[in-house]
Tab-separated table of C-alpha atoms in Angstrom:
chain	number	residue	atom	x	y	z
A	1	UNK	CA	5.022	52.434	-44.118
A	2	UNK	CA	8.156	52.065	-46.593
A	3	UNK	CA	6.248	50.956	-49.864
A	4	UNK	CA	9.661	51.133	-51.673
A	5	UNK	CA	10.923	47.310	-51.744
A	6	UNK	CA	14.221	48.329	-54.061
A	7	UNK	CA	15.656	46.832	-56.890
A	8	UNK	CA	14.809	43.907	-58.234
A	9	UNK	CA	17.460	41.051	-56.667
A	10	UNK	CA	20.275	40.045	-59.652
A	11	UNK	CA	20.446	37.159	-60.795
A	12	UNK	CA	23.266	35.024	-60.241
A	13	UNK	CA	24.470	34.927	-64.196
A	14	UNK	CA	23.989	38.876	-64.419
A	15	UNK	CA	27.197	39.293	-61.510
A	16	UNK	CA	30.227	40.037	-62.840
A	17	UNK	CA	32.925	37.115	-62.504
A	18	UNK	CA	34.787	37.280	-59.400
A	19	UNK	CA	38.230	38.136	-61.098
A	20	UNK	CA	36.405	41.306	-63.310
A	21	UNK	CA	35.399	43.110	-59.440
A	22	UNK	CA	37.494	45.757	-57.975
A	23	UNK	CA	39.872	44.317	-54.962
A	24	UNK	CA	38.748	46.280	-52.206
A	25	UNK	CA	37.556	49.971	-50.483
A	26	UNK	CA	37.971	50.889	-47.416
A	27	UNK	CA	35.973	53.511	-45.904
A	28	UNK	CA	35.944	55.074	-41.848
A	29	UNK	CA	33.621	57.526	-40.136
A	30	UNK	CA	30.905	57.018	-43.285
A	31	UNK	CA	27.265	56.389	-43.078
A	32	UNK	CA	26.402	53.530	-46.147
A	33	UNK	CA	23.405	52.933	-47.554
A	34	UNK	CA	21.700	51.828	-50.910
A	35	UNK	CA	20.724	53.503	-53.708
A	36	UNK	CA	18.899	50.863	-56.392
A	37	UNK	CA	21.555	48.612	-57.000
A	38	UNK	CA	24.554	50.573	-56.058
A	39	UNK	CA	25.782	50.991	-52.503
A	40	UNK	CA	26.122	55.195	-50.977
A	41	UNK	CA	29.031	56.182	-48.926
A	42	UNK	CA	28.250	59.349	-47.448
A	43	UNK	CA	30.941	61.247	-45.180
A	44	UNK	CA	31.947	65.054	-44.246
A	45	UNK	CA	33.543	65.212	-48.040
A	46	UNK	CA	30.478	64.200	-49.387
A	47	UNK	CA	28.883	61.467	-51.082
A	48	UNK	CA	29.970	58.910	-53.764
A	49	UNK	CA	28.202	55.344	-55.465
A	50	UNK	CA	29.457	52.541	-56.399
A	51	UNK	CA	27.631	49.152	-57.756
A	52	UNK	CA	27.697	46.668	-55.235
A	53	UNK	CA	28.186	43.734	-57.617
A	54	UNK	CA	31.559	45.637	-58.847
A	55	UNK	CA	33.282	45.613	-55.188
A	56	UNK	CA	34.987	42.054	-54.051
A	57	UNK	CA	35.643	43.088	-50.246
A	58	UNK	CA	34.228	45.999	-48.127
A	59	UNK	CA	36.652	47.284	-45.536
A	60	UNK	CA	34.835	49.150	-42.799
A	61	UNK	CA	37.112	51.025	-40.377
A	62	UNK	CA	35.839	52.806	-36.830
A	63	UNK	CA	32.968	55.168	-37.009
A	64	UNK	CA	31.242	53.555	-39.845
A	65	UNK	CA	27.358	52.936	-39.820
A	66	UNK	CA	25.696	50.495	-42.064
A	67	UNK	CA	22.207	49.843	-42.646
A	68	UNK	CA	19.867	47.161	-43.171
A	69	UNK	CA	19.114	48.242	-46.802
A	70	UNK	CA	22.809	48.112	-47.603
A	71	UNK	CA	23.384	44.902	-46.424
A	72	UNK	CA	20.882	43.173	-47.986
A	73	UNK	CA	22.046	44.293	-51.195
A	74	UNK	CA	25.783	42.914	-49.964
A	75	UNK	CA	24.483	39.862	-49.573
A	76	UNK	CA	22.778	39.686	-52.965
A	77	UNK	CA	25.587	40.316	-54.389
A	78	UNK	CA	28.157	37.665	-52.734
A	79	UNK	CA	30.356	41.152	-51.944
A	80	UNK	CA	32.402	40.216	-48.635
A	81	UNK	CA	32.369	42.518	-45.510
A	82	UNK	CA	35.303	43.045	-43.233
A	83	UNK	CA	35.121	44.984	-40.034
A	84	UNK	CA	38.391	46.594	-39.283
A	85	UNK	CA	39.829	47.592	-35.872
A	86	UNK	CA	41.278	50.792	-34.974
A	87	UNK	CA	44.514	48.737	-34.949
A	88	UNK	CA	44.037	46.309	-37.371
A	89	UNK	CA	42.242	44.070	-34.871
A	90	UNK	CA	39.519	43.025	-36.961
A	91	UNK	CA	36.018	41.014	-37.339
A	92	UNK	CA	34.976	38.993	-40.569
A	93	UNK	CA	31.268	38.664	-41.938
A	94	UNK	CA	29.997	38.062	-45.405
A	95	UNK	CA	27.115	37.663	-47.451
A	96	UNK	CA	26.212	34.876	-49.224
A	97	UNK	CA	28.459	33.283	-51.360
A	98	UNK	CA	28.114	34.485	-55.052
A	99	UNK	CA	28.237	30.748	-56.587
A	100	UNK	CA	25.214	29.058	-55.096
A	101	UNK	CA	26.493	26.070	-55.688
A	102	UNK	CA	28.383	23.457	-52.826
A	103	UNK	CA	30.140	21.974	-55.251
A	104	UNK	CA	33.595	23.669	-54.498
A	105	UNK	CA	33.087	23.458	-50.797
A	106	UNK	CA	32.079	19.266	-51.010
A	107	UNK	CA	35.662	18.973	-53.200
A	108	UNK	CA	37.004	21.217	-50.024
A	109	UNK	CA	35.750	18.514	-47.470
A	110	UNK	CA	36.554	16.104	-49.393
A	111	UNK	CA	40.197	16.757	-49.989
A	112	UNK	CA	41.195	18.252	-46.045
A	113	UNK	CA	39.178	15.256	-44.728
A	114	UNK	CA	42.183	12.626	-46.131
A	115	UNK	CA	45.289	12.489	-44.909
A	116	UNK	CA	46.322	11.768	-48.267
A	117	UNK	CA	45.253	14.095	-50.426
A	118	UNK	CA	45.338	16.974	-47.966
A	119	UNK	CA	49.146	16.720	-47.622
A	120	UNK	CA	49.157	16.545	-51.349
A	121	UNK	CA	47.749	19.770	-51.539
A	122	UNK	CA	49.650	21.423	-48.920
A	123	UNK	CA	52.735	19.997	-51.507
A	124	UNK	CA	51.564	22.151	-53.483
A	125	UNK	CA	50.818	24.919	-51.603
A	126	UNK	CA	54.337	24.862	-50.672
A	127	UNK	CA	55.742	23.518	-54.106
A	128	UNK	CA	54.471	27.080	-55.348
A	129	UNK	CA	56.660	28.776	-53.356
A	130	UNK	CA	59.298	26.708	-54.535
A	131	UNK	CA	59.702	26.797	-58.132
A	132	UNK	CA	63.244	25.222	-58.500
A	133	UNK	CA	62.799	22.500	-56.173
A	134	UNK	CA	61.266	19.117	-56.048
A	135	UNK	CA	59.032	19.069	-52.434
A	136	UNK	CA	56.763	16.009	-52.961
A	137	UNK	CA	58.579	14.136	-51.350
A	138	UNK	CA	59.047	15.726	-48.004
A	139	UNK	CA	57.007	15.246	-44.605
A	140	UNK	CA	55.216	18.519	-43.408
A	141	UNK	CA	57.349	18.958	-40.616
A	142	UNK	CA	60.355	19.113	-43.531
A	143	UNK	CA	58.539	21.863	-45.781
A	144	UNK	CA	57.505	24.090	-42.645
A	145	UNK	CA	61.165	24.364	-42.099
A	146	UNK	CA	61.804	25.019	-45.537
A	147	UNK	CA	59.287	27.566	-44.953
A	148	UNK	CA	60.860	29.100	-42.507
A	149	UNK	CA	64.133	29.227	-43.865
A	150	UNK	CA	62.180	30.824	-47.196
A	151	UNK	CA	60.688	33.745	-45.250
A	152	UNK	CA	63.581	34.780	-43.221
A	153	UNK	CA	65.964	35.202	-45.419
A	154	UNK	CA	62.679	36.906	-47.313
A	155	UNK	CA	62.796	39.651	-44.737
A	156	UNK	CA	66.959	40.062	-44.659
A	157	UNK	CA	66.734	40.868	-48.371
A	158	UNK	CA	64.057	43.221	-47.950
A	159	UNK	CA	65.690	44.722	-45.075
A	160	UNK	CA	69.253	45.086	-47.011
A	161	UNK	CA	67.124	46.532	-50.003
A	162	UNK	CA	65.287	49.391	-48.306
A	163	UNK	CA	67.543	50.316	-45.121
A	164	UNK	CA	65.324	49.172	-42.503
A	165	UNK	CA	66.190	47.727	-39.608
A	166	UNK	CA	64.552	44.123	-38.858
A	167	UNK	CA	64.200	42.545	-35.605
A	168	UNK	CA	61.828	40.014	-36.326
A	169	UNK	CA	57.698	39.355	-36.636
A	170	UNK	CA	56.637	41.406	-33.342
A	171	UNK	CA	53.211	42.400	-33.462
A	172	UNK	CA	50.377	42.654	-30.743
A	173	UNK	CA	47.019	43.870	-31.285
A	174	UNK	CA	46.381	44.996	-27.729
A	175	UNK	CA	49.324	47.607	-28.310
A	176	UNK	CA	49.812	48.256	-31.446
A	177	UNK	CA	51.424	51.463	-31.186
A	178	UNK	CA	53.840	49.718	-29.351
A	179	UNK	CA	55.457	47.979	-32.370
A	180	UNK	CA	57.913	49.355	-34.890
A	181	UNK	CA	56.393	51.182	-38.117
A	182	UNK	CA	57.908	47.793	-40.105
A	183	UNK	CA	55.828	45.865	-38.169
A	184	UNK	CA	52.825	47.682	-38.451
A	185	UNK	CA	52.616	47.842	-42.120
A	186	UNK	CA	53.609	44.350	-42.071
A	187	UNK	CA	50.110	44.279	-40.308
A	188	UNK	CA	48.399	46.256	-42.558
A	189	UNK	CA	49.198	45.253	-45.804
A	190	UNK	CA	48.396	41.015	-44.529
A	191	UNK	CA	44.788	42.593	-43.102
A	192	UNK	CA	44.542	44.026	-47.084
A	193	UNK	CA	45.346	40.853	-48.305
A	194	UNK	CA	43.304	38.295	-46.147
A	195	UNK	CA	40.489	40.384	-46.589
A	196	UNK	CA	41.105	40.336	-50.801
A	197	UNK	CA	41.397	36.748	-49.976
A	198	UNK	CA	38.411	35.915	-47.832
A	199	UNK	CA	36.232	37.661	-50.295
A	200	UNK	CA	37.366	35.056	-53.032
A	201	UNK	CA	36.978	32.409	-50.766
A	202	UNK	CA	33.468	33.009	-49.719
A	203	UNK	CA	32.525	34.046	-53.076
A	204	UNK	CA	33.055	30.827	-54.773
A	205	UNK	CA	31.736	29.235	-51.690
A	206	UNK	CA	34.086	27.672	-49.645
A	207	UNK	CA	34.619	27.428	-46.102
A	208	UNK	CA	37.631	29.552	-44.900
A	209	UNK	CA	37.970	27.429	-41.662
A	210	UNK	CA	39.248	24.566	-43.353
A	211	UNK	CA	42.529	24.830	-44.510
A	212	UNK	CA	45.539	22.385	-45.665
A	213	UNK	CA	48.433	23.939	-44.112
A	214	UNK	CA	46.578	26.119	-41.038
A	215	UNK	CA	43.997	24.277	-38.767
A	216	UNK	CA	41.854	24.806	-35.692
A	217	UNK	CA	40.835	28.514	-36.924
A	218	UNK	CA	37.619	30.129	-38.799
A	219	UNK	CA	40.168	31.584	-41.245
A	220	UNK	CA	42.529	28.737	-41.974
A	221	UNK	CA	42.101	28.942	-45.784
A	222	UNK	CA	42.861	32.230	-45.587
A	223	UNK	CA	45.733	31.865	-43.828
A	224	UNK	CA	47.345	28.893	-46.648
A	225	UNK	CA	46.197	31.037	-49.508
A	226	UNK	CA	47.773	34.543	-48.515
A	227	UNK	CA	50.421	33.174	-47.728
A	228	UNK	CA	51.303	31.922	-51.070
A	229	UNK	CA	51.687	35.964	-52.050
A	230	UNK	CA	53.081	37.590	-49.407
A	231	UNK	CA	56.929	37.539	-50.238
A	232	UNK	CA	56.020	39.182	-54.007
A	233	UNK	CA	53.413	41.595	-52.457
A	234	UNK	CA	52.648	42.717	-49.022
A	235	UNK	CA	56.451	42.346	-47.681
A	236	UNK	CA	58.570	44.174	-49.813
A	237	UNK	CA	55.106	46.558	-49.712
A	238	UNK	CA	55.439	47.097	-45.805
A	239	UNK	CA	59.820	47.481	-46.610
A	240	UNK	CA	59.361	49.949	-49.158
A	241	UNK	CA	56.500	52.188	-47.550
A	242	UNK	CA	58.719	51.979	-43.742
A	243	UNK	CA	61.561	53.254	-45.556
A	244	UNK	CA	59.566	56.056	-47.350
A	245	UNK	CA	57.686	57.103	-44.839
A	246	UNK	CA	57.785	60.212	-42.751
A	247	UNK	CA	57.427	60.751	-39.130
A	248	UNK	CA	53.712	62.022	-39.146
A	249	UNK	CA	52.722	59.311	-41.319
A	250	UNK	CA	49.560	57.345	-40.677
A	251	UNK	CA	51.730	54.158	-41.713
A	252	UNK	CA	48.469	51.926	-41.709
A	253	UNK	CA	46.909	54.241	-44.406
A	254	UNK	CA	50.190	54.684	-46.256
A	255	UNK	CA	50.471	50.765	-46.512
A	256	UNK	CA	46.622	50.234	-47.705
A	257	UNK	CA	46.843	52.413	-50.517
A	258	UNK	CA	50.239	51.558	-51.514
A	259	UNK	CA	48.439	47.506	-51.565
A	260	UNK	CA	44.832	48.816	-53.448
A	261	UNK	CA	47.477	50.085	-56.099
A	262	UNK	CA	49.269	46.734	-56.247
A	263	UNK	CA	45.506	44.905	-56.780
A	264	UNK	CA	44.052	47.795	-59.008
A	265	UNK	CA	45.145	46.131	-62.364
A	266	UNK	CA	42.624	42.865	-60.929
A	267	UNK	CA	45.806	40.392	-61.616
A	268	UNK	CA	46.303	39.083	-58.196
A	269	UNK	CA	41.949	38.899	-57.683
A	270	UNK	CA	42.568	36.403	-60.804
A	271	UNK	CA	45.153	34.394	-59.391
A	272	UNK	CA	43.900	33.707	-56.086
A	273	UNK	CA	41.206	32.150	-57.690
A	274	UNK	CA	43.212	30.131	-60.487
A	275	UNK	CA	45.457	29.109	-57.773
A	276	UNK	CA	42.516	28.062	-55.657
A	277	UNK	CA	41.449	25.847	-58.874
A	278	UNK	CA	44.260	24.507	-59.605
A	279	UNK	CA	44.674	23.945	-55.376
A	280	UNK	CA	41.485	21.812	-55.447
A	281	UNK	CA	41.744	20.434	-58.951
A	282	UNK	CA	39.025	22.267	-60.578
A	283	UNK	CA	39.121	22.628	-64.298
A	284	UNK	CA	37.801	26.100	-66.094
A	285	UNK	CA	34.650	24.408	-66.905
A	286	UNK	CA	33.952	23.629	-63.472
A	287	UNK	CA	31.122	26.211	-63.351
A	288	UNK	CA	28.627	27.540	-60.807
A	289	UNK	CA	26.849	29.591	-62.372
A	290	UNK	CA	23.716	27.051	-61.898
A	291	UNK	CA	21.597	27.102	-58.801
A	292	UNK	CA	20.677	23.446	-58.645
A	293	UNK	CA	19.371	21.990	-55.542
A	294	UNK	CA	19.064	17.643	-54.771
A	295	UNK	CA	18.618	15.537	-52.002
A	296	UNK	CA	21.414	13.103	-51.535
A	297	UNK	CA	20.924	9.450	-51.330
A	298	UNK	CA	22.780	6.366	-49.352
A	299	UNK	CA	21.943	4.852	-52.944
A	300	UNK	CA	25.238	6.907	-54.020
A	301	UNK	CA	22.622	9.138	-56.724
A	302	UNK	CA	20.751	12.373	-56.200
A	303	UNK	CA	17.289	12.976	-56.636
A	304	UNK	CA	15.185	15.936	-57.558
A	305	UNK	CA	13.741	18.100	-54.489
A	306	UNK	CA	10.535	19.606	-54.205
A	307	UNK	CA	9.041	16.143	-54.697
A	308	UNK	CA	6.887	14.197	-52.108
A	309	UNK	CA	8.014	11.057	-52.080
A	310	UNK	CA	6.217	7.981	-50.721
């Protein structure tokens, strides 16, 4: 019998803040473990450590085992998991969120469950994108076209910048090598991104199926946060890595180191979750660093748990 039970669990308040974690690593054909508190990735090159409560998202590529040890310790630490596809075609799963609090997700519900206030955050959502503009007072069906308008002429300048030719969004995961090399760092550097993103979201506890903008999918929220950063990061990313790339080129790999370099400085992991404050209205003191636990009451107060009442 295993007598070793590992490290002692962290507490909450010992975890480093979301925005002080490294954005992501990817790893393929490794074996990962756990070593104490830090998490092994052992390959044919050898094998490295690095503290679990350090890494925002895990991005596992094809041949990659895990074990049981190793995710435990993910979970402790509120790091997110993605599995990614050959292709990009990916899975999500995560551990447990690193604020144990609901308070973020109950302002979530709240807010997307009004018609009123959730267009008022998509208006801002959107108003973000527009800095020189007034957009609170136009219907959704008015801002996605302003949307629209925003992106393409997004890609044009891109396009006219780096010398590569654009066509349009054309992208299927069933045959991805079927797509242009634009296209598929397009793909890449958004699956870099959402998973950056989804880590965030699950990590101050929020549910990434309910969004303001997307709806009727798991990863809404992801969906209306990321895209408040693609046209400053992954685009002109994906335009400047097509145009430099060579034939032989892994163009998938190219395009997630060139984005791990753009989130290595921790700025954008800070943002996403400023923005997402400022998104939901929650101030800087709004903390969750408390594990408190009630029982709600039609009374319109909370009461203590662990009681037997009569």
């Amino acid at each position: 019998m295993d007598k070793n039970f590992g490290a002692k669990k962290t507490e909450l308040t010992e975890l480093p803040r979301i925005g002080d974690r490294i954005s992501f690593i990817y790893f393929e054909h490794a074996k990962i473990n756990r070593q104490d508190s830090a998490i092994t990735f052992a390959d044919k090159k050898g094998t490295i450590k690095v503290p679990a409560a350090m890494i925002s998202v895990l991005m596992l590529g094809p041949g990659t085992e895990i074990t049981h040890r190793a995710m435990e310790l993910i979970g402790d630490t509120g790091t997110g998991v993605v599995w990614v596809g050959e292709h990009g075609v990916r899975q999500y799963a995560n551990g447990r969120a690193l604020s144990h609090s609901s308070r973020y997700l109950e302002r979530q519900a709240k807010l997307v469950s009004n018609t009123r206030s959730r267009l008022d955050v998509a208006r801002k959502m959107y108003q973000m994108r527009f800095h020189n503009e007034d957009v609170s007072h136009l219907t959704m069906a008015q801002l996605r076209g302003r949307e629209g308008s925003r992106v393409r002429k997004i890609y044009k300048q891109q396009s006219q910048k780096y010398g590569v030719k654009w066509t349009g969004r054309n992208y299927d995961h069933k045959h991805f090598e079927n797509g242009s090399n634009i296209n598929k760092s397009l793909s890449a550097a958004h699956t870099a991104l959402y998973g950056l993103v989804y880590s965030v979201i699950s990590g101050l506890g929020l549910s990434p199926g309910l969004g303001f903008v997307h709806t009727g999918h798991d990863l809404s929220l992801v969906y209306d946060i990321a895209d408040l950063y693609k046209a400053e990061l992954t685009i002109p990313i994906a335009f400047e890595v097509t145009a430099n790339a060579a034939a032989n080129d892994d163009i998938g790999r190219v395009t997630r180191l060139k984005v791990r370099d753009a989130f290595v400085n921790g700025k954008v992991l800070k943002q996403i979750v400023i923005d997402i404050q400022y998104l939901l209205d929650l101030s800087e003191e709004d903390t969750l660093n408390a594990e408190v636990i009630r029982l709600w009451d039609d009374k319109d107060k909370l009461v203590k748990h662990g009681v037997l009442y009569d």
